[in-house]
Amino acid sequence: MQFSAHNRTQMLQEMERGDLDLLVIGGGITGAGIAWDAASRGLKVAVVEKQDFAFGTSSRSTKLIHGGLRYLKQLEFGLVREVGRERALLYEKAPHIIEPAPMMLPIYVGGTYGKFASSLGLWMYDWLAGVKKEERRKMLSREETLEKEPLLKHDGLKGAGYYFEYLTDDARLTLEVMKTAVSLGALAVNYAKAEEFEHENQRLKAVKVRDQVSGKTYRLTAREVVNATGPWVDELRRMDGSLSGKRLHLTKGVHLVVPHHRLPLRQPIYFDVPDGRMIFAIPRGDITYVGTTDTDYYGDIDSPLMTVEDRDYLLNGVNHVFPSVKLSPKDVISGNAGLRPLIHEEGKSPSELSRKDEIFESPTGLITIAGGKLTGFRKMAERVVDLVLRRLKKKEGRSFIPCRTDQIALSGCKDLGPEGFKRFCEEWRRRLTEKGMDPKEAVRWIHLYGLDIEAVWERAEENPDRFLRAQVEHAVAEEMTVNVTDFLIRRTGDLFFYREHCERVLDDVVSAMAEINGWDKETTERQRAAMEKELKQSHPTAEKN
Ligand code: FAD
């Protein structure tokens, strides 16, 4: 079924008709990955997401497909190896939204890593993560470091490590994985909240799901149910009556965005801040984003906010290592706050907690997956689906093929691979600019849509002036975009990466969506107000939480 916002009711009805092998609750990267894996192994699978896809942590990460350097410090060698290999594989599958970028690790007298430890650590990292030859670490002298990054504090600088990280757009990655799952037969609906569990003989029997748009409730039954709700997993375990043993430990991580000209870095940098933690500063297009904080969180899971303290912590961190830039609160144009769904370990501080994923099996039958990283989502999905299949085999004697997502192309790039995508990008840049599109814009859209740029361009009738309208039409018809906020925050990344553009196109996006969906005046105004609230909240003036 087409992944259209207009098919949501049909999809929910199809889910209710029954015969689902697997129901996944939660449409972040974890839920999307499970749906992709399950559908590719022939399971009838459905996903319900209470907000928009990637509304939770999966749109609020540092947007790195990590080789996992920080895990080395925690001596989690297996994790470094797994995420390193995953990184290479994901880049092959989605080069339109994953891009290698050299990362600098400056070394200071008295810093977290000395020169020898950095060199050894990065060497081990290359070896464990299977890093390709041209991307292996280099050690830079003080002079080479300052030549590459003159803004760095000179005092106490000894040199730098230079290694590769991969940048992505987390919300788009989640969406591409979900689109791939749907193309393989999965059913997936956003704004569909699992509200109640029904039990029989202490076993989970059905899940009541409310469509947040129509208000209608659906009773879904499935052979197996997976709770992939990230920071919300304990809420669902509590609803299931099975919250016992290990629990989540939520920590908040904030990123802030400043114009690139105010922090004109030449490459991403991972550096020490005064309290001994390390943060990233990542230049991308017209902005540089900085993050992240890591503090215990006890507030409302649905709306973590960047506070003034969070903002000042990051600004101080930047000013400490790049003293000449003198960033002030006035420079901050946007930001976000996300929650890490980590597993509690007695006596450990937020930064010391493991990022490893874990599966909990409740006596009711509910399977919960907690912890983990964006980068490791495919392997996490494999482990969950293997468990589901073991259960189905035991109960019904059915057997399925092993995981093969490592061999399946992702939506948006198919089998092009990085080299093929480069050629595709060049050809499309020519086609779009020939018709008058600004070259920078053209490259942005080719990366955002990958192969789907063709479909959007066709809708625009090859006219750059119709491009925004075509994007909105495409988002509604092909990417289940329900609200204006879905489009401006997660489908395009405008709020985070292109705030000015976001404010500029807001009226046109509201009108286009109103026309496409036949909204009345009140709905249209509600939609505009919801986006205006998001614009306001992305500024760090909120109360402490
Ligand atoms: P989520 O993305 O939160 O998805 C869970 C979904 O469940 C939500 O969309 C929610 O709306 C839905 N839901 C909740 N309750 C219900 C219900 N009752 N019914 C239906 N749906 C429901 N990882 C990396 O690999 N690289 C990074 O650079 C990186 N940086 C990070 C930076 C920060 C600040 C944070 C917080 C995390 C970072 N991570 C990073 C980790 C990574 O982002 C997370 O591990 C990952 O996004 C978690 O995905 P998820 O699908 O499990 O959870």
Coordinates of N, CA and C in Angstrom, one line a residue, residues 112-248:
T112 N 41.7 15.1 28.0 CA 41.2 13.8 28.2 C 42.2 12.8 27.7
Y113 N 42.7 13.0 26.5 CA 43.7 12.1 25.9 C 45.0 12.8 25.6
G114 N 46.1 12.1 26.0 CA 47.4 12.6 25.6 C 47.7 12.1 24.2
K115 N 48.9 12.5 23.7 CA 49.2 12.3 22.3 C 49.3 10.8 22.0
F116 N 50.0 10.1 23.0 CA 50.2 8.7 22.8 C 48.9 7.9 22.9
A117 N 48.1 8.2 23.9 CA 46.8 7.5 24.1 C 45.9 7.8 22.9
S118 N 45.9 9.0 22.4 CA 45.0 9.3 21.2 C 45.5 8.5 20.0
S119 N 46.8 8.4 19.8 CA 47.3 7.7 18.7 C 46.9 6.2 18.8
L120 N 47.2 5.7 20.0 CA 46.9 4.3 20.2 C 45.4 4.0 20.1
G121 N 44.6 4.9 20.7 CA 43.2 4.7 20.8 C 42.6 4.7 19.3
L122 N 43.0 5.7 18.5 CA 42.5 5.8 17.2 C 43.0 4.7 16.3
W123 N 44.2 4.2 16.6 CA 44.7 3.0 15.8 C 43.8 1.8 16.1
M124 N 43.5 1.6 17.4 CA 42.7 0.5 17.8 C 41.3 0.6 17.2
Y125 N 40.8 1.8 17.2 CA 39.5 2.1 16.7 C 39.5 1.7 15.2
D126 N 40.5 2.1 14.4 CA 40.6 1.7 13.0 C 40.6 0.2 12.8
W127 N 41.3 -0.4 13.7 CA 41.5 -1.9 13.6 C 40.2 -2.6 13.9
L128 N 39.6 -2.2 15.1 CA 38.4 -2.9 15.5 C 37.2 -2.6 14.6
A129 N 37.1 -1.3 14.1 CA 36.0 -1.0 13.3 C 36.2 -1.3 11.8
G130 N 37.3 -1.8 11.5 CA 37.6 -2.2 10.1 C 37.6 -1.0 9.2
V131 N 38.2 0.1 9.6 CA 38.2 1.3 8.8 C 39.0 1.2 7.5
K132 N 38.4 1.7 6.4 CA 39.2 1.5 5.1 C 40.4 2.4 5.1
K133 N 41.4 2.0 4.3 CA 42.8 2.5 4.3 C 42.8 4.1 4.3
E134 N 42.0 4.6 3.3 CA 42.1 6.0 3.1 C 41.5 6.8 4.2
E135 N 40.8 6.2 5.1 CA 40.1 6.9 6.2 C 40.8 6.6 7.5
R136 N 41.9 5.9 7.5 CA 42.6 5.6 8.8 C 43.1 6.9 9.4
R137 N 43.3 6.8 10.7 CA 43.7 8.0 11.5 C 45.1 8.5 11.1
K138 N 45.2 9.8 11.3 CA 46.5 10.5 11.1 C 46.7 11.3 12.4
M139 N 48.0 11.4 12.8 CA 48.3 12.3 13.9 C 48.9 13.6 13.3
L140 N 48.4 14.7 13.8 CA 48.9 16.0 13.3 C 49.7 16.7 14.3
S141 N 50.8 17.4 13.8 CA 51.6 18.2 14.8 C 50.8 19.4 15.1
R142 N 51.3 20.2 16.1 CA 50.6 21.4 16.5 C 50.5 22.4 15.3
E143 N 51.5 22.5 14.5 CA 51.5 23.4 13.3 C 50.4 23.0 12.3
E144 N 50.4 21.7 12.0 CA 49.5 21.1 11.1 C 48.0 21.3 11.6
T145 N 47.9 21.2 12.9 CA 46.5 21.3 13.5 C 46.0 22.7 13.3
L146 N 46.9 23.7 13.6 CA 46.5 25.1 13.6 C 46.3 25.5 12.1
E147 N 47.0 24.9 11.2 CA 46.8 25.2 9.8 C 45.4 24.8 9.4
K148 N 45.1 23.6 9.8 CA 43.7 23.1 9.5 C 42.6 23.8 10.2
E149 N 42.9 24.2 11.5 CA 41.8 24.9 12.2 C 42.4 26.0 13.1
P150 N 42.6 27.2 12.4 CA 43.2 28.3 13.1 C 42.4 28.8 14.3
L151 N 41.1 28.5 14.4 CA 40.3 29.1 15.5 C 40.6 28.4 16.9
L152 N 41.3 27.2 16.8 CA 41.5 26.5 18.1 C 42.4 27.3 19.0
K153 N 42.1 27.2 20.3 CA 43.0 27.8 21.3 C 44.4 27.4 21.2
H154 N 45.4 28.3 21.1 CA 46.8 28.0 20.9 C 47.4 27.4 22.1
D155 N 47.0 28.0 23.3 CA 47.6 27.7 24.6 C 47.5 26.2 24.9
G156 N 48.6 25.6 25.1 CA 48.6 24.2 25.6 C 48.3 23.2 24.5
L157 N 48.1 23.6 23.2 CA 47.8 22.7 22.1 C 49.1 21.9 21.8
K158 N 48.9 20.5 21.7 CA 50.0 19.7 21.4 C 49.9 19.1 20.0
G159 N 48.8 19.1 19.4 CA 48.6 18.5 18.1 C 47.1 18.0 18.0
A160 N 46.9 17.0 17.1 CA 45.5 16.5 17.0 C 45.5 15.1 16.4
G161 N 44.4 14.4 16.7 CA 44.2 13.2 16.0 C 43.2 13.5 14.8
Y162 N 43.3 12.8 13.7 CA 42.4 13.1 12.6 C 41.8 11.8 12.1
Y163 N 40.5 11.7 12.2 CA 39.9 10.4 11.9 C 38.6 10.7 11.2
F164 N 37.9 9.6 10.8 CA 36.6 9.8 10.0 C 35.4 9.5 10.8
E165 N 34.4 10.3 10.8 CA 33.0 10.0 11.2 C 32.1 10.2 10.0
Y166 N 30.9 9.7 10.1 CA 30.0 9.9 9.0 C 28.8 10.7 9.5
L167 N 28.4 11.7 8.7 CA 27.3 12.6 9.1 C 26.0 12.1 8.4
T168 N 24.9 12.2 9.1 CA 23.6 11.8 8.4 C 22.5 12.8 8.8
D169 N 21.3 12.5 8.3 CA 20.1 13.2 8.7 C 19.3 12.1 9.4
D170 N 19.2 12.1 10.7 CA 18.6 10.9 11.4 C 17.1 10.7 11.1
A171 N 16.4 11.8 10.9 CA 15.0 11.7 10.7 C 14.7 11.1 9.2
R172 N 15.5 11.6 8.3 CA 15.4 11.1 6.9 C 15.9 9.6 6.8
L173 N 16.9 9.3 7.6 CA 17.3 7.9 7.6 C 16.2 7.0 8.1
T174 N 15.6 7.4 9.2 CA 14.4 6.6 9.7 C 13.3 6.5 8.7
L175 N 13.1 7.6 8.0 CA 12.0 7.6 7.0 C 12.3 6.7 5.8
E176 N 13.6 6.7 5.4 CA 14.0 5.8 4.3 C 13.9 4.3 4.7
V177 N 14.2 4.1 5.9 CA 14.1 2.7 6.4 C 12.6 2.3 6.5
M178 N 11.8 3.2 7.0 CA 10.3 2.9 7.0 C 9.8 2.7 5.6
K179 N 10.2 3.6 4.7 CA 9.7 3.5 3.3 C 10.1 2.2 2.7
T180 N 11.3 1.7 3.0 CA 11.7 0.4 2.5 C 10.9 -0.7 3.0
A181 N 10.6 -0.6 4.4 CA 9.8 -1.7 5.0 C 8.4 -1.7 4.3
V182 N 7.8 -0.5 4.1 CA 6.5 -0.5 3.5 C 6.5 -1.0 2.1
S183 N 7.6 -0.7 1.4 CA 7.7 -1.3 0.0 C 7.8 -2.8 0.0
L184 N 8.2 -3.4 1.1 CA 8.3 -4.8 1.2 C 7.1 -5.4 1.8
G185 N 6.0 -4.6 2.1 CA 4.8 -5.1 2.5 C 4.4 -4.8 3.9
A186 N 5.2 -4.0 4.7 CA 4.9 -3.7 6.1 C 3.8 -2.6 6.0
L187 N 3.0 -2.6 7.1 CA 2.0 -1.5 7.3 C 2.6 -0.6 8.3
A188 N 2.5 0.7 8.1 CA 3.0 1.7 9.1 C 2.2 2.9 9.1
V189 N 1.8 3.3 10.3 CA 0.9 4.5 10.5 C 1.4 5.4 11.6
N190 N 1.5 6.7 11.3 CA 1.9 7.6 12.3 C 0.7 8.2 13.0
Y191 N 0.8 8.9 14.1 CA -0.3 9.4 14.9 C -1.3 8.3 15.2
A192 N -0.7 7.2 15.6 CA -1.5 6.0 16.0 C -0.9 5.5 17.4
K193 N -1.6 5.8 18.5 CA -1.0 5.6 19.8 C -1.5 4.3 20.4
A194 N -0.6 3.5 20.8 CA -1.0 2.2 21.6 C -1.4 2.7 23.0
E195 N -2.7 2.6 23.3 CA -3.2 3.2 24.5 C -3.5 2.2 25.6
E196 N -3.8 1.0 25.2 CA -4.2 0.0 26.2 C -3.8 -1.4 25.8
F197 N -3.4 -2.2 26.7 CA -3.1 -3.6 26.4 C -4.3 -4.5 27.0
E198 N -4.7 -5.5 26.2 CA -5.7 -6.4 26.7 C -5.0 -7.7 27.0
H199 N -5.2 -8.3 28.2 CA -4.6 -9.6 28.5 C -5.6 -10.7 28.7
E200 N -5.2 -11.9 28.5 CA -6.0 -13.1 28.7 C -5.1 -14.1 29.3
N201 N -5.5 -14.7 30.5 CA -4.6 -15.6 31.2 C -3.2 -15.0 31.4
Q202 N -3.1 -13.7 31.7 CA -1.9 -13.0 31.9 C -0.9 -13.0 30.7
R203 N -1.5 -13.2 29.6 CA -0.8 -13.1 28.3 C -1.3 -11.9 27.5
L204 N -0.4 -11.2 26.8 CA -0.9 -10.1 26.0 C -1.7 -10.6 24.9
K205 N -3.0 -10.0 24.8 CA -3.9 -10.6 23.8 C -4.1 -9.6 22.6
A206 N -4.3 -8.3 23.0 CA -4.6 -7.3 21.9 C -4.1 -5.9 22.4
V207 N -3.9 -5.1 21.4 CA -3.4 -3.7 21.7 C -4.4 -2.7 21.1
K208 N -4.9 -1.9 22.0 CA -5.9 -0.9 21.5 C -5.1 0.4 21.1
V209 N -5.3 0.7 19.9 CA -4.6 1.8 19.2 C -5.5 2.9 18.9
R210 N -5.3 4.2 19.3 CA -6.1 5.3 18.9 C -5.5 6.1 17.8
D211 N -6.3 6.3 16.7 CA -5.9 7.2 15.7 C -6.0 8.6 16.2
Q212 N -4.9 9.3 16.4 CA -4.9 10.6 17.0 C -5.5 11.7 16.0
V213 N -5.7 11.3 14.8 CA -6.3 12.3 13.8 C -7.8 12.2 13.9
S214 N -8.3 11.0 13.7 CA -9.8 10.8 13.7 C -10.4 10.5 15.1
G215 N -9.6 10.1 16.0 CA -10.0 9.8 17.4 C -10.6 8.3 17.5
K216 N -10.6 7.6 16.3 CA -11.2 6.3 16.3 C -10.2 5.3 17.0
T217 N -10.7 4.2 17.6 CA -9.8 3.2 18.2 C -9.9 1.9 17.4
Y218 N -8.8 1.3 17.3 CA -8.6 0.0 16.6 C -8.1 -1.0 17.6
R219 N -8.6 -2.2 17.5 CA -8.1 -3.3 18.4 C -7.3 -4.2 17.5
L220 N -6.0 -4.2 17.8 CA -5.0 -5.0 17.0 C -4.6 -6.2 17.7
T221 N -4.6 -7.3 17.0 CA -4.0 -8.6 17.5 C -2.9 -9.0 16.6
A222 N -1.8 -9.6 17.3 CA -0.7 -10.0 16.5 C -0.1 -11.2 17.2
R223 N 0.6 -12.1 16.5 CA 1.2 -13.2 17.2 C 2.3 -12.8 18.2
E224 N 3.0 -11.7 17.8 CA 4.1 -11.2 18.7 C 4.0 -9.7 18.7
V225 N 4.3 -9.0 19.9 CA 4.3 -7.6 20.0 C 5.6 -7.1 20.5
V226 N 6.2 -6.1 19.8 CA 7.5 -5.6 20.2 C 7.3 -4.1 20.6
N227 N 7.8 -3.8 21.8 CA 7.8 -2.5 22.3 C 9.2 -1.8 21.9
A228 N 9.1 -0.9 20.9 CA 10.3 -0.2 20.5 C 10.1 1.3 20.6
T229 N 9.7 1.7 21.8 CA 9.3 3.1 22.0 C 10.4 3.9 22.7
G230 N 11.7 3.5 22.6 CA 12.8 4.3 23.1 C 12.6 4.8 24.5
P231 N 12.6 6.1 24.7 CA 12.5 6.6 26.1 C 11.2 6.3 26.8
W232 N 10.2 5.8 26.0 CA 8.9 5.5 26.5 C 8.8 4.0 26.9
V233 N 9.8 3.2 26.7 CA 9.6 1.7 26.9 C 9.1 1.3 28.2
D234 N 9.5 2.0 29.3 CA 9.1 1.7 30.6 C 7.6 2.0 30.8
E235 N 7.1 3.1 30.2 CA 5.7 3.5 30.2 C 4.9 2.3 29.7
L236 N 5.3 1.7 28.6 CA 4.6 0.6 28.0 C 4.7 -0.7 28.8
R237 N 5.9 -0.9 29.4 CA 6.0 -2.1 30.3 C 5.1 -1.9 31.5
R238 N 5.0 -0.7 32.0 CA 4.1 -0.4 33.1 C 2.6 -0.7 32.7
M239 N 2.3 -0.3 31.5 CA 0.9 -0.5 31.0 C 0.6 -2.0 30.8
D240 N 1.7 -2.7 30.6 CA 1.6 -4.2 30.4 C 1.6 -4.9 31.8
G241 N 1.9 -4.1 32.8 CA 2.0 -4.7 34.2 C 3.2 -5.5 34.3
S242 N 4.2 -5.3 33.5 CA 5.4 -6.1 33.6 C 6.7 -5.3 33.8
L243 N 6.6 -4.1 34.4 CA 7.8 -3.3 34.7 C 8.5 -3.8 35.9
S244 N 9.5 -4.7 35.7 CA 10.3 -5.1 36.9 C 11.7 -5.3 36.4
G245 N 12.6 -5.5 37.4 CA 14.0 -5.7 37.0 C 14.6 -4.5 36.5
K246 N 15.4 -4.6 35.4 CA 16.1 -3.4 34.9 C 15.2 -2.4 34.4
R247 N 15.6 -1.1 34.5 CA 14.8 0.0 34.1 C 15.6 1.0 33.3
L248 N 14.9 1.9 32.6 CA 15.6 2.9 31.9 C 16.2 4.0 32.8

